[in-house]
mmCIF file of C-alpha atoms in Angstrom:
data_model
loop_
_atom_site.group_PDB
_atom_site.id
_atom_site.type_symbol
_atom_site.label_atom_id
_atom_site.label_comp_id
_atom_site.label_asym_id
_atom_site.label_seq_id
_atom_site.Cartn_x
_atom_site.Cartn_y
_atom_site.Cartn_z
ATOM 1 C CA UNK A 187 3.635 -6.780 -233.113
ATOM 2 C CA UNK A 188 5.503 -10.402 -232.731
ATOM 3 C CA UNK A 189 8.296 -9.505 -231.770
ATOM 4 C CA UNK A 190 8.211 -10.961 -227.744
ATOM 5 C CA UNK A 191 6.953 -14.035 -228.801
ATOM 6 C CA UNK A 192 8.504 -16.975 -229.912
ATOM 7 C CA UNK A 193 8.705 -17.874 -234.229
ATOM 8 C CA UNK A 194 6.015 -15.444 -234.651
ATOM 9 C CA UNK A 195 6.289 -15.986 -238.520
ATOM 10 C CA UNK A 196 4.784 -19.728 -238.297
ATOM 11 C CA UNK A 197 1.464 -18.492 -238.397
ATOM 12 C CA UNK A 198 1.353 -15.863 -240.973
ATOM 13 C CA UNK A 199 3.472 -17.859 -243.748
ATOM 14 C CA UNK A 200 0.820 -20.568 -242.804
ATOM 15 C CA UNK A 201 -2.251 -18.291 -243.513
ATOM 16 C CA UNK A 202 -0.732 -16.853 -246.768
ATOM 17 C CA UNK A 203 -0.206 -20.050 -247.849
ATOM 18 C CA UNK A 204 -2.792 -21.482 -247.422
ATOM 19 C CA UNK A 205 -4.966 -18.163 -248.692
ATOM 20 C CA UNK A 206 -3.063 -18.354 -251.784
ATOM 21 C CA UNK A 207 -4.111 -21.664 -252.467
ATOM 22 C CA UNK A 208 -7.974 -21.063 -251.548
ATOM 23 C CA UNK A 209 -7.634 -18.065 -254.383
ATOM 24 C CA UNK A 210 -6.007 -20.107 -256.618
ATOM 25 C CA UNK A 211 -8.450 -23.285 -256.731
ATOM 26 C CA UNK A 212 -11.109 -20.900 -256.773
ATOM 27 C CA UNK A 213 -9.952 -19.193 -260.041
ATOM 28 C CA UNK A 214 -9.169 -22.397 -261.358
ATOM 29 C CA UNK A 215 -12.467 -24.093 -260.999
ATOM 30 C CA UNK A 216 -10.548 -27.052 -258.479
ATOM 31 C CA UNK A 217 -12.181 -28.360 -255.819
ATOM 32 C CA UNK A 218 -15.805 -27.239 -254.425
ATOM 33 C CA UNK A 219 -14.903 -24.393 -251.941
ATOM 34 C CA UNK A 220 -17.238 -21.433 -250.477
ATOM 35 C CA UNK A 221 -14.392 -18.658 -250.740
ATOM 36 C CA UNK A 222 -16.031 -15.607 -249.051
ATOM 37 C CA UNK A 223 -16.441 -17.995 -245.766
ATOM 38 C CA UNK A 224 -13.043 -19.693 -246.348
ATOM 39 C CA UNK A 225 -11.557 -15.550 -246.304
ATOM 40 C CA UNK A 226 -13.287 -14.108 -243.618
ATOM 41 C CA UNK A 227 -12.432 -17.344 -241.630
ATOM 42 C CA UNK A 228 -8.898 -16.791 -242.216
ATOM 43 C CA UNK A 229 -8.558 -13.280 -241.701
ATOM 44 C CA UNK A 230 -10.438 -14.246 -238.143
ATOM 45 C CA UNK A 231 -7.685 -15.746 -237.400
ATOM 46 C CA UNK A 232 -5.296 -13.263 -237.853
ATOM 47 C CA UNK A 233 -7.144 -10.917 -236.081
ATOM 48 C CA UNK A 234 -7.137 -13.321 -233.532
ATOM 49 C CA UNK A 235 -3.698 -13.629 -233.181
ATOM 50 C CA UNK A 236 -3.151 -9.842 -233.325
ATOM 51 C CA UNK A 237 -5.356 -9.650 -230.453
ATOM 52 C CA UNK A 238 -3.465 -12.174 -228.421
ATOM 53 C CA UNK A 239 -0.104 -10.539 -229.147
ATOM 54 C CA UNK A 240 -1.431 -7.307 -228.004
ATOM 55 C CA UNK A 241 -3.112 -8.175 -225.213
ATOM 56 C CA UNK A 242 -0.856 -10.765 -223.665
ATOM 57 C CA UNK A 243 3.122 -9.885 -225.747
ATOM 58 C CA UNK A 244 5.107 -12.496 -223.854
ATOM 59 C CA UNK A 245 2.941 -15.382 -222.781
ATOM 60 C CA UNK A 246 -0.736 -16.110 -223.007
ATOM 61 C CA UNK A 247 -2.325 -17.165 -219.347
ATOM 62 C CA UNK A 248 -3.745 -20.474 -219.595
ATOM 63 C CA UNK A 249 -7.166 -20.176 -219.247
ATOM 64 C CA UNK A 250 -7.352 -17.663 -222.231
ATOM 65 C CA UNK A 251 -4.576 -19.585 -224.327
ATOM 66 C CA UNK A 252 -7.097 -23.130 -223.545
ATOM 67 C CA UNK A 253 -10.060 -20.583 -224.641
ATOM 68 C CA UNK A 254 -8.170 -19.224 -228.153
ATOM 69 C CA UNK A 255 -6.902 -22.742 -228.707
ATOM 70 C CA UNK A 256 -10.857 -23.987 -228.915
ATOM 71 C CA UNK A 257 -11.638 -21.013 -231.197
ATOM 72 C CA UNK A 258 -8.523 -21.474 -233.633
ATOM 73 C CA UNK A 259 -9.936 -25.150 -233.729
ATOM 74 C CA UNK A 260 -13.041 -24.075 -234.687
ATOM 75 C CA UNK A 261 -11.917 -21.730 -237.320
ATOM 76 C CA UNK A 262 -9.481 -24.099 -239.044
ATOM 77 C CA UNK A 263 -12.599 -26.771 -239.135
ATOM 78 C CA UNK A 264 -14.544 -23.876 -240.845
ATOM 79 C CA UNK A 265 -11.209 -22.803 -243.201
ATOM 80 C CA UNK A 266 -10.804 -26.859 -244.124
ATOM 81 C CA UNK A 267 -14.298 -27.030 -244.749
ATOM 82 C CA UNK A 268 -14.785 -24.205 -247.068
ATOM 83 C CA UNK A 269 -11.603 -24.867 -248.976
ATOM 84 C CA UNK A 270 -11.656 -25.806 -252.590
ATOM 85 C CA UNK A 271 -7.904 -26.453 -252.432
ATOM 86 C CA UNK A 272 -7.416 -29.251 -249.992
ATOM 87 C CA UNK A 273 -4.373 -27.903 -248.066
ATOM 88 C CA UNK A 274 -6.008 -25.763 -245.004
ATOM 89 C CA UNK A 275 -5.643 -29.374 -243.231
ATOM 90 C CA UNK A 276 -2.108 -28.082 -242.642
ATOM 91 C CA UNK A 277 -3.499 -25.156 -240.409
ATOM 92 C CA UNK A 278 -3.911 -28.059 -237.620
ATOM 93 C CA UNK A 279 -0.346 -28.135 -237.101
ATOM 94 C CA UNK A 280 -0.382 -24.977 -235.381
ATOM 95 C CA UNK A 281 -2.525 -26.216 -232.710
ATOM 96 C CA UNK A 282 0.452 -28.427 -231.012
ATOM 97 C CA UNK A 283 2.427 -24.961 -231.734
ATOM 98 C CA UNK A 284 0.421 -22.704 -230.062
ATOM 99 C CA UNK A 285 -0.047 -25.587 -226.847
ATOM 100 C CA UNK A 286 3.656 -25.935 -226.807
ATOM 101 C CA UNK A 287 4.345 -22.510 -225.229
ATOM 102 C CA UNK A 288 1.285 -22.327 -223.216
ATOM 103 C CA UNK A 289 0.871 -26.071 -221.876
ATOM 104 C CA UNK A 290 4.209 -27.406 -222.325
ATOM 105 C CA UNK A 291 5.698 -30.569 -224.108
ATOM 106 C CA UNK A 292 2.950 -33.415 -222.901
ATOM 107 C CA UNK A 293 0.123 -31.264 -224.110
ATOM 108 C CA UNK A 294 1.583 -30.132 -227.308
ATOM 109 C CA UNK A 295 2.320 -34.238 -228.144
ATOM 110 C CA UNK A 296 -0.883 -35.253 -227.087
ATOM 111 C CA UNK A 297 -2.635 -32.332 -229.734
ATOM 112 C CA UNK A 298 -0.624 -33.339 -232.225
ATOM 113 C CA UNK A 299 -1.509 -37.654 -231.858
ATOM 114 C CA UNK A 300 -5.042 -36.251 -231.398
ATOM 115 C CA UNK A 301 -4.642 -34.183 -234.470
ATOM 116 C CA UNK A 302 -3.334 -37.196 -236.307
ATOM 117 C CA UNK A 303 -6.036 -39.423 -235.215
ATOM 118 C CA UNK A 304 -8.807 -37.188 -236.442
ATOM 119 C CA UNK A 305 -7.033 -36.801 -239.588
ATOM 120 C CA UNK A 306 -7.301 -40.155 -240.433
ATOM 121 C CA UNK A 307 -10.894 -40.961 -238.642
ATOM 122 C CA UNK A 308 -11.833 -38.363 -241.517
ATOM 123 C CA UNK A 309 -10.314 -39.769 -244.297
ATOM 124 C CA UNK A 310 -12.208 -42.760 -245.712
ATOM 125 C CA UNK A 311 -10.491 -45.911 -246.988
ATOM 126 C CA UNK A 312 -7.473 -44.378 -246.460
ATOM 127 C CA UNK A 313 -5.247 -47.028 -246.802
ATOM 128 C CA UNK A 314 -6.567 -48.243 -249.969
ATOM 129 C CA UNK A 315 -5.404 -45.007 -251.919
ATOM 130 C CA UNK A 316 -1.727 -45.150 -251.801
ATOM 131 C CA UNK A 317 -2.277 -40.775 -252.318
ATOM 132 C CA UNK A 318 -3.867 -40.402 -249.216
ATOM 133 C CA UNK A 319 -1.566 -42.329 -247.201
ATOM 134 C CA UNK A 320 0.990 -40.008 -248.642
ATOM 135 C CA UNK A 321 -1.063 -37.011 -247.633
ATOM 136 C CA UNK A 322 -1.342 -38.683 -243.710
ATOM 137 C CA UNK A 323 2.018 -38.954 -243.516
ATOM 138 C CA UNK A 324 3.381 -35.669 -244.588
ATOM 139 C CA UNK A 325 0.469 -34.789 -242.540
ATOM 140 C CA UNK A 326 1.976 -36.611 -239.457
ATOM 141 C CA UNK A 327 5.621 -35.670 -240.327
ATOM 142 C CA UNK A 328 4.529 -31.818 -240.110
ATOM 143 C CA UNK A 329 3.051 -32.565 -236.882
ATOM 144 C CA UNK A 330 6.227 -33.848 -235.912
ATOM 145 C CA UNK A 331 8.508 -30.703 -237.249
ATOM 146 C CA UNK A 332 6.002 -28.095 -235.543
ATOM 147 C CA UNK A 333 5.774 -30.087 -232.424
ATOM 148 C CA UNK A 334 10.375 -30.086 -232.729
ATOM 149 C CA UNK A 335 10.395 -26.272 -233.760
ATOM 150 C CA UNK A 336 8.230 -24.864 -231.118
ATOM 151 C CA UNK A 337 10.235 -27.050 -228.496
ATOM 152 C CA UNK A 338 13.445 -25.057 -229.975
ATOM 153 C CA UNK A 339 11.992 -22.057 -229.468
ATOM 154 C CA UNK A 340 10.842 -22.581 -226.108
ATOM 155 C CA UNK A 341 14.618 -23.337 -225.277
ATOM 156 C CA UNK A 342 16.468 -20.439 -227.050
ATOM 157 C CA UNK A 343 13.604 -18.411 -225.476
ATOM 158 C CA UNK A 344 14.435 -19.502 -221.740
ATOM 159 C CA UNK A 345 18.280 -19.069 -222.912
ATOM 160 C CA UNK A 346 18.114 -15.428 -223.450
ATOM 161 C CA UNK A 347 16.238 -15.303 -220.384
ATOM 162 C CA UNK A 348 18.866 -16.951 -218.667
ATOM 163 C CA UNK A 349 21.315 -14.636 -220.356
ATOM 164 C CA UNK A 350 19.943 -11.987 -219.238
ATOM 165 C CA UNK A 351 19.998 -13.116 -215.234
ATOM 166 C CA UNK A 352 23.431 -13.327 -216.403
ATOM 167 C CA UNK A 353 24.060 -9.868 -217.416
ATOM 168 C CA UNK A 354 22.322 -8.196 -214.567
ATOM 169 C CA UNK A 355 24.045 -10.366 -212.167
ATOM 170 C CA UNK A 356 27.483 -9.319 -214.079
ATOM 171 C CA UNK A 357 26.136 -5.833 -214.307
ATOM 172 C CA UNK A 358 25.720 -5.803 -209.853
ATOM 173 C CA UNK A 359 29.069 -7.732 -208.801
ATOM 174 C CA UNK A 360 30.829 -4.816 -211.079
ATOM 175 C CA UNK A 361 28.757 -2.683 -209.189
ATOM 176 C CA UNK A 362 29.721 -4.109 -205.755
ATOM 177 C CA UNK A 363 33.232 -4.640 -207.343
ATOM 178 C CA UNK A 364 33.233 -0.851 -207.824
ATOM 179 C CA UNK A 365 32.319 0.078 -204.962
ATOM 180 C CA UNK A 366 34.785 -2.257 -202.635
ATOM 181 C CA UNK A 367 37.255 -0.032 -204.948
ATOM 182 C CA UNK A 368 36.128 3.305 -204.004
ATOM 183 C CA UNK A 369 35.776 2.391 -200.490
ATOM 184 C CA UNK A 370 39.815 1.172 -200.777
ATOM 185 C CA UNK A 371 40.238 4.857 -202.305
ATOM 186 C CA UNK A 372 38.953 5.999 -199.454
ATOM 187 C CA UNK A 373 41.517 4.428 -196.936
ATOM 188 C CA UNK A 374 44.176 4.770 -198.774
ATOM 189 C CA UNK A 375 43.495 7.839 -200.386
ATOM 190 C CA UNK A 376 42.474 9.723 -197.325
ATOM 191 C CA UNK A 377 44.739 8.209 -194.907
ATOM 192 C CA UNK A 378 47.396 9.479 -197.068
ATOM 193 C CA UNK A 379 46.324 12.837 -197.403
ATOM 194 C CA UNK A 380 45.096 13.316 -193.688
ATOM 195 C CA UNK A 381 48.545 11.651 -192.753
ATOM 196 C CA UNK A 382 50.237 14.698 -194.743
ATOM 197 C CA UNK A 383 48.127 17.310 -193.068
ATOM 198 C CA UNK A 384 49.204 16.365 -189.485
ATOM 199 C CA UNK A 385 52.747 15.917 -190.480
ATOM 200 C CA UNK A 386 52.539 19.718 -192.152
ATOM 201 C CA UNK A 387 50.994 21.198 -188.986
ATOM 202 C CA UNK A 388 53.384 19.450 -186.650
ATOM 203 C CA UNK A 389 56.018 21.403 -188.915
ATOM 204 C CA UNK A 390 54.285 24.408 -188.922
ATOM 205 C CA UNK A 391 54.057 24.463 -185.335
ATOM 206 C CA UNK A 392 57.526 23.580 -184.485
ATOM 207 C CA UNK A 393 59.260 26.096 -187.256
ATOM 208 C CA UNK A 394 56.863 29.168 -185.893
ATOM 209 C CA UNK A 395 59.304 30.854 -184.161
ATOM 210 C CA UNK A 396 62.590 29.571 -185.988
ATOM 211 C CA UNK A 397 61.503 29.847 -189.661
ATOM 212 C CA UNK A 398 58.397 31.703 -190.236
ATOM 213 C CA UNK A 399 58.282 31.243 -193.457
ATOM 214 C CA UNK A 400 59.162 27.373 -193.633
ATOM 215 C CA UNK A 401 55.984 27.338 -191.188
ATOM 216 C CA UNK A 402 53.533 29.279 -193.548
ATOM 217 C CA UNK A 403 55.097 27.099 -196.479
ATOM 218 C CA UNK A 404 54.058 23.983 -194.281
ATOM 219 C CA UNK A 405 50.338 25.788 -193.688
ATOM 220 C CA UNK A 406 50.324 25.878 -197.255
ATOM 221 C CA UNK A 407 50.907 22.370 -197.888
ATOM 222 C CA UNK A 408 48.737 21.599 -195.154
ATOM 223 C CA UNK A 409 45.756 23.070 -196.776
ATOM 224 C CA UNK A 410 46.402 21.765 -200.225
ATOM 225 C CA UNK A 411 46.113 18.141 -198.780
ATOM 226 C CA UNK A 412 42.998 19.236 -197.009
ATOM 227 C CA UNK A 413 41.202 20.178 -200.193
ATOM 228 C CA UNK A 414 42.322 17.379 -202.073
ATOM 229 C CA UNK A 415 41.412 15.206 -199.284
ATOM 230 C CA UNK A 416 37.606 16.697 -199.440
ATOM 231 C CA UNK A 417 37.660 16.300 -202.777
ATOM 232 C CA UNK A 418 38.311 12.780 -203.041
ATOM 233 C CA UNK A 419 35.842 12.303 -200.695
ATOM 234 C CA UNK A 420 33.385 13.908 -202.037
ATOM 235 C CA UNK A 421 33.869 11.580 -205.470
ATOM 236 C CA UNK A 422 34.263 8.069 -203.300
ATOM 237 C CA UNK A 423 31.232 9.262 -201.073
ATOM 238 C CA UNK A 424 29.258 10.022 -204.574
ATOM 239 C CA UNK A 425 29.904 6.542 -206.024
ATOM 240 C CA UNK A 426 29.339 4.548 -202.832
ATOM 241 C CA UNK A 427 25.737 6.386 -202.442
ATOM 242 C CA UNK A 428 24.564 5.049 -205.944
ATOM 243 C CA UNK A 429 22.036 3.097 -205.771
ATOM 244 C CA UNK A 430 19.725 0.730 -208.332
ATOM 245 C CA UNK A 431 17.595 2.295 -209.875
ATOM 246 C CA UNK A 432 13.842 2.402 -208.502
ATOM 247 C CA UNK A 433 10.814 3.858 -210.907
ATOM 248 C CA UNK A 434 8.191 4.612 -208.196
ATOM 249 C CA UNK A 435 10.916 7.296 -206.219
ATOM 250 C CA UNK A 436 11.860 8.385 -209.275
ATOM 251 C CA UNK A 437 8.640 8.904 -210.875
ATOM 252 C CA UNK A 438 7.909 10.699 -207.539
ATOM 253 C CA UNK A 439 10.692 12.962 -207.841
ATOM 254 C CA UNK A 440 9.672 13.465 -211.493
ATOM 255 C CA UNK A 441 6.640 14.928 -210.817
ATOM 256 C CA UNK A 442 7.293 16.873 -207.570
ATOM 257 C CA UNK A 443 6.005 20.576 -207.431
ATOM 258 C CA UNK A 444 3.969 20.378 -210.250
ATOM 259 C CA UNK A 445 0.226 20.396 -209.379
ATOM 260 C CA UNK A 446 -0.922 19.534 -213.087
ATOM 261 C CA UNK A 447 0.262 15.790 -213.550
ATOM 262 C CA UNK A 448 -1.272 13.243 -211.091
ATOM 263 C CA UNK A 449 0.127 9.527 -210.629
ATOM 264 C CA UNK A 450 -1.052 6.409 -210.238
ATOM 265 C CA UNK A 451 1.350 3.091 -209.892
ATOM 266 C CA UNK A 452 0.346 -0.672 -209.137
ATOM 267 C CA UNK A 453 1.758 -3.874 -208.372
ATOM 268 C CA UNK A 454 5.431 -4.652 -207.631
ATOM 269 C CA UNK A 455 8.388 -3.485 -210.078
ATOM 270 C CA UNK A 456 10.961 -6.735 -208.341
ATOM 271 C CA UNK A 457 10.283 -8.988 -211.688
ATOM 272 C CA UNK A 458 11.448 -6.143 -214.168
ATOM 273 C CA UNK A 459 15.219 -5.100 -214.746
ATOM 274 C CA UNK A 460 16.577 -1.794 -214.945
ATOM 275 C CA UNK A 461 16.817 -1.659 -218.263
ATOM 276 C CA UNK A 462 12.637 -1.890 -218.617
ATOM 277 C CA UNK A 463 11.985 0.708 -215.870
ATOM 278 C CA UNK A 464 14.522 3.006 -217.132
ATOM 279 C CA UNK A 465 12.722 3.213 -220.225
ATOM 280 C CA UNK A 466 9.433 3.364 -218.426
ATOM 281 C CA UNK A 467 10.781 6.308 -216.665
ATOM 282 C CA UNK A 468 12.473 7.916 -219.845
ATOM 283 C CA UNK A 469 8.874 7.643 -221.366
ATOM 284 C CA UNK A 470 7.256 9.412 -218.489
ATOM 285 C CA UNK A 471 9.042 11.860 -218.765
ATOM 286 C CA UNK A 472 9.319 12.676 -222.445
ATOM 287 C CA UNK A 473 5.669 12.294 -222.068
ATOM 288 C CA UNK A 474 5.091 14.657 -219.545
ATOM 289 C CA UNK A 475 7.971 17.266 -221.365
ATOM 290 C CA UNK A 476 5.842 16.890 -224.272
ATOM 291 C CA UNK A 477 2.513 17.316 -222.939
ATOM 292 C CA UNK A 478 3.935 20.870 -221.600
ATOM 293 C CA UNK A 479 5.822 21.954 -224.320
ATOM 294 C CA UNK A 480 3.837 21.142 -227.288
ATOM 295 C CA UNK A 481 0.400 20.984 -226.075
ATOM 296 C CA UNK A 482 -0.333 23.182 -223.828
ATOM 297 C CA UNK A 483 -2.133 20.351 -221.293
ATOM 298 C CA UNK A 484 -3.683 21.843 -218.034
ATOM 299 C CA UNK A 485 -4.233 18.451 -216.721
ATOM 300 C CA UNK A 486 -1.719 15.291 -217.463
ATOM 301 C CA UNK A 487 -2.036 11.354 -215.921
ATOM 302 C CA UNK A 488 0.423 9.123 -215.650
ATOM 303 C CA UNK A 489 -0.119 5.736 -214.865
ATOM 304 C CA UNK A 490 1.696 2.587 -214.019
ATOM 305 C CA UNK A 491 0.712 -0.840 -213.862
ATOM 306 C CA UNK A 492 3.118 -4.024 -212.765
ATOM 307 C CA UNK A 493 1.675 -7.131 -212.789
ATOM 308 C CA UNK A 494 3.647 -10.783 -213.435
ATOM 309 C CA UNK A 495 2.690 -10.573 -217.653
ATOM 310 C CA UNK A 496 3.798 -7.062 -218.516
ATOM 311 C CA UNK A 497 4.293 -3.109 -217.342
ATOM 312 C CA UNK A 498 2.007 -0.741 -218.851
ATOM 313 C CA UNK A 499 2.772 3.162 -218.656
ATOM 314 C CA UNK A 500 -0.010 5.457 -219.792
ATOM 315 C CA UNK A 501 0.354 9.363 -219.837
ATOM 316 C CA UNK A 502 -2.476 11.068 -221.310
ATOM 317 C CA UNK A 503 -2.989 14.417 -221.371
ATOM 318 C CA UNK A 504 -6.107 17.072 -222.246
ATOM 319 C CA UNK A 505 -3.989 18.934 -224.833
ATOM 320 C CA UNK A 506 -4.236 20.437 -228.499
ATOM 321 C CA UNK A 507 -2.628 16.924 -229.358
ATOM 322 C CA UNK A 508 -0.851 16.349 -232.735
ATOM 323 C CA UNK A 509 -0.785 14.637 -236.557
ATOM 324 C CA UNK A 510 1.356 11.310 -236.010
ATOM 325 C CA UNK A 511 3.448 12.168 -239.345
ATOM 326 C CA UNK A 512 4.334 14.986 -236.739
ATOM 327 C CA UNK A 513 6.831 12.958 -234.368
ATOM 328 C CA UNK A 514 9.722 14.446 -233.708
ATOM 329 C CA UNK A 515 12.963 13.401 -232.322
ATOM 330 C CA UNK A 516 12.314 12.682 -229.016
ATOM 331 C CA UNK A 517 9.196 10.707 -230.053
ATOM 332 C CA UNK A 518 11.420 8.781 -232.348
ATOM 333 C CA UNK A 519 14.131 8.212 -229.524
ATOM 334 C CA UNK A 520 11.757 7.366 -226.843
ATOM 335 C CA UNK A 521 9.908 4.527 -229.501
ATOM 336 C CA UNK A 522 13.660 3.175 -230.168
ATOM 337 C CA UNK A 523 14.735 2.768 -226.374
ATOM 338 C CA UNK A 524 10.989 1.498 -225.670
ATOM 339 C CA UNK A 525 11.507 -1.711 -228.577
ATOM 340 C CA UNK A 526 15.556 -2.132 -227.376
ATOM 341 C CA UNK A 527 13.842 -3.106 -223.856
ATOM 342 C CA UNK A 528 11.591 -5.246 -225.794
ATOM 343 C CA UNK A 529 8.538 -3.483 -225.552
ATOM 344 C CA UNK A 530 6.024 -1.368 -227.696
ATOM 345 C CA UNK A 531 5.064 2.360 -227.929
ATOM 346 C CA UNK A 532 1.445 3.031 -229.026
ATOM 347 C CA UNK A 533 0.541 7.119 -229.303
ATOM 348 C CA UNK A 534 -3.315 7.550 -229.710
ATOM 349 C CA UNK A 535 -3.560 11.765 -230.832
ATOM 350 C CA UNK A 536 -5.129 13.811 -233.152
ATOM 351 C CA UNK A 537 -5.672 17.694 -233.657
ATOM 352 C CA UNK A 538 -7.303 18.684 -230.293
ATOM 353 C CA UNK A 539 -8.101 15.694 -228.904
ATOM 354 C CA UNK A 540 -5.329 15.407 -226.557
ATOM 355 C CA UNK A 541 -2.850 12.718 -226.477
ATOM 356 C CA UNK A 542 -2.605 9.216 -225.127
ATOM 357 C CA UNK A 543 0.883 7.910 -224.576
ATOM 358 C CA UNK A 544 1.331 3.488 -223.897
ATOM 359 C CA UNK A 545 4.434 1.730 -223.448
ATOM 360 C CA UNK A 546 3.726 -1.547 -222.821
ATOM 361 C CA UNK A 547 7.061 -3.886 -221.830
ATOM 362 C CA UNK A 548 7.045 -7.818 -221.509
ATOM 363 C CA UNK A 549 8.313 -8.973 -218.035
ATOM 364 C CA UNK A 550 11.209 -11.257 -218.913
ATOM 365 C CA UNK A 551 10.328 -14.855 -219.103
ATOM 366 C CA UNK A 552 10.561 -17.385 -216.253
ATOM 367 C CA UNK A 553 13.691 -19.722 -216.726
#
C-alpha cells in the first residue's frame, strides 16, 4: 500500500506506539484518558492515510495534502486530548513529515517551530519543573530528527528518479548505438555480397561459351550471395524499423477485429517509461485473454487514463467472474510485473458478478 511513497513506516510505528501506550495507561489506572475516543481517533487516522496512499501513491496535490494536513491536526488534538498516557504529543511530529514532501523544506521548518511553540504555550510553568523541560526538549529534538529524515527521503527519492533518467537514457543511446551498427552491416555487409554477385555474373558471362560449366558454377555462386545478401537485409532492415514502444497503437492493435472489447484512453503517455506502459499493456491483455477464456464475457472495457500523478488501466468485463483464492498463474505474473514497475494490481470479482481488473502505476517523480 506504501510502497511509492517515501518512509512509509513513520506513521504506523508512530500509531502503534502510541496505541500501545493509550491501552496500557488505561489498564493501569494512569492518567485520566477517554479510550474509546482516543481508538477510534487513531484508527481515523490510519484510514486516513490509507486513503491518501490509494488515492494519490506517489505525491499528494497540494490543495488536498494542505486539506489532510488540517484534519491529521485535528485528530492528533483529539488523540492528545483523550490520552491517559501522555505520549500522543509525539504524533505532532508527523505534521513537519507529512509538509516536507508536499510543501517542501521552508514549510516543513516553519510546522515544526510552530509545533514547538504550541507545545510550550500549553505547558504551564514549564520552566519551573525541570521534567517538563525535559519533555520540551526531546519534544523539540524529535521535531528536529523528523524534520532531517523526511529531508533524506526526499533526496534518495529524487535520486532514484534521477537514476532512472539515467537508465532510459543508457537504455536509447544503446539503442541508437545499435542501430548505427546494423546500418554499418548493411554497407559493408551488402556491398560485399552485391560486389560478389556482379563479379560472378561477369564470369558467368565471359566463360559461356569457353567453359560451360565454370559459368553455371559462377551462376551458382552468384545466387548464393544473392540470398545471403536478402537475408541480411532482411535482419538489418528488421532492427533498424524497431521502434519505442507506444501503448495507445498497441492497445489498438490489441484489440483489432474483435467487436466485444471497446477502448477508451486519456491524457498523454510522454511522462511514463516503457517499462510502466509495457506492463499496462501486458495487463490489458492478460485481462482481456482472461475475460475470454475463463469467463465467458460478451462485452469487455478497457480503459486508460494518463494524467501527471499516475496511469490507471481498468478492464472490466460482464462475465461469470471468479473466487480470488482462484488466481492462477498469469494473474500471479501479471500482479508481479505490475509491483516491479512500481505500481498496484487491485481485482474486484466474485461468482457471477463479472470482473473488474485496476492497475494503477505512479508516474516517476519530478527531479
Amino acid at each position: 500500500m506504501y510502497s511509492s511513497r517515501p518512509a512509509p513506516w513513520t506513521a504506523p510505528v508512530l500509531y502503534g506506539a502510541v496505541l500501545t501506550a493509550g491501552w496500557y495507561a488505561a489498564a493501569s489506572g494512569l492518567g485520566d484518558g477517554e479510550l474509546p475516543l482516543f481508538t477510534v481517533g487513531l484508527a481515523l487516522l490510519v484510514g486516513i492515510d490509507a486513503a491518501e496512499c490509494r488515492r494519490y501513491p506517489a505525491r499528494t496535490p497540494l490543495r488536498p495534502a494542505l486539506a489532510l494536513l488540517c484534519v491529521r491536526a485535528a485528530l492528533f488534538t483529539l488523540v492528545a486530548a483523550t490520552d491517559g498516557s501522555g505520549l500522543s504529543r509525539a504524533l505532532f511530529v508527523l505534521l513537519p513529515f507529512t509538509a516536507y514532501f508536499a510543501f517542501g523544506r521552508a514549510a516543513a521548518c516553519a510546522i515544526a517551530v510552530g509545533c514547538l511553540g504550541l507545545a510550550v504555550l500549553t505547558t504551564p510553568r514549564w520552566y519551573a519543573d525541570p521534567e517538563r523541560v525535559s519533555d520540551l526538549l526531546m519534544f523539540a529534538v524529535g521535531l528536529v530528527l523528523t524534520v532531517t529524515m523526511a529531508g533524506v527521503a526526499v533526496d534518495e527519492r529524487r535520486l532514484r528518479a534521477r537514476l532512472e533518467e539515467s537508465r532510459e537514457e543508457v537504455a536509447l543511446l544503446s539503442a541508437a548505438a545499435e542501430r548505427n551498427r546494423v546500418a554499418r552491416d548493411i554497407h559493408d555487409g551488402l556491398g560485399h555480397h552485391l560486389t560478389a554477385v556482379v563479379v560472378q555474373l561477369e564470369k558467368a558471362s565471359a566463360f559461356r561459351e569457353l567453359d560451360p560449366a565454370a559459368a553455371d558454377r559462377a551462376v551458382g555462386d552468384a545466387r548464393r550471395s544473392a540470398r545471403q545478401a536478402l537475408a541480411d537485409v532482411r535482419t538489418s532492415v528488421g532492427a533498424l524499423r524497431a521502434e519505442p514502444f507506444r501503448l495507445r497503437p498497441a492497445l489498438d492493435e490489441l484489440i483489432a477485429g474483435h467487436e466485444d472489447v471497446t477502448l477508451r484512453v486519456a491524457g498523454e503517455e510522454g511522462g511514463y517509461g516503457t517499462s510502466a506502459l509495457t506492463a499496462l499493456y501486458r495487463a490489458a491483455q492478460e485481462g482481456i485473454t482472461n475475460a475470454r477464456r475463463h469467463a465467458a464475457a460478451t462485452r469487455i472495457e478497457v480503459t486508460v487514463v494518463l494524467d501527471r500523478a499516475q496511469a490507471r488501466l481498468t478492464v472490466s468485463d460482464d462475465g461469470r467472474g471468479f473466487a480470488h483464492r482462484a488466481e492462477g498463474f498469469g494473474l500471479r505474473g501479471m500482479r508481479e510485473r505490475v509491483e516491479a514497475a512500481g505500481g498496484r494490481l487491485d481485482i474486484d470479482s466474485g461468482r457471477g458478478d463479472g470482473t473488474r481488473l485496476t492497475v494503477t502505476l505512479p508516474q516517476r517523480a519530478a527531479a
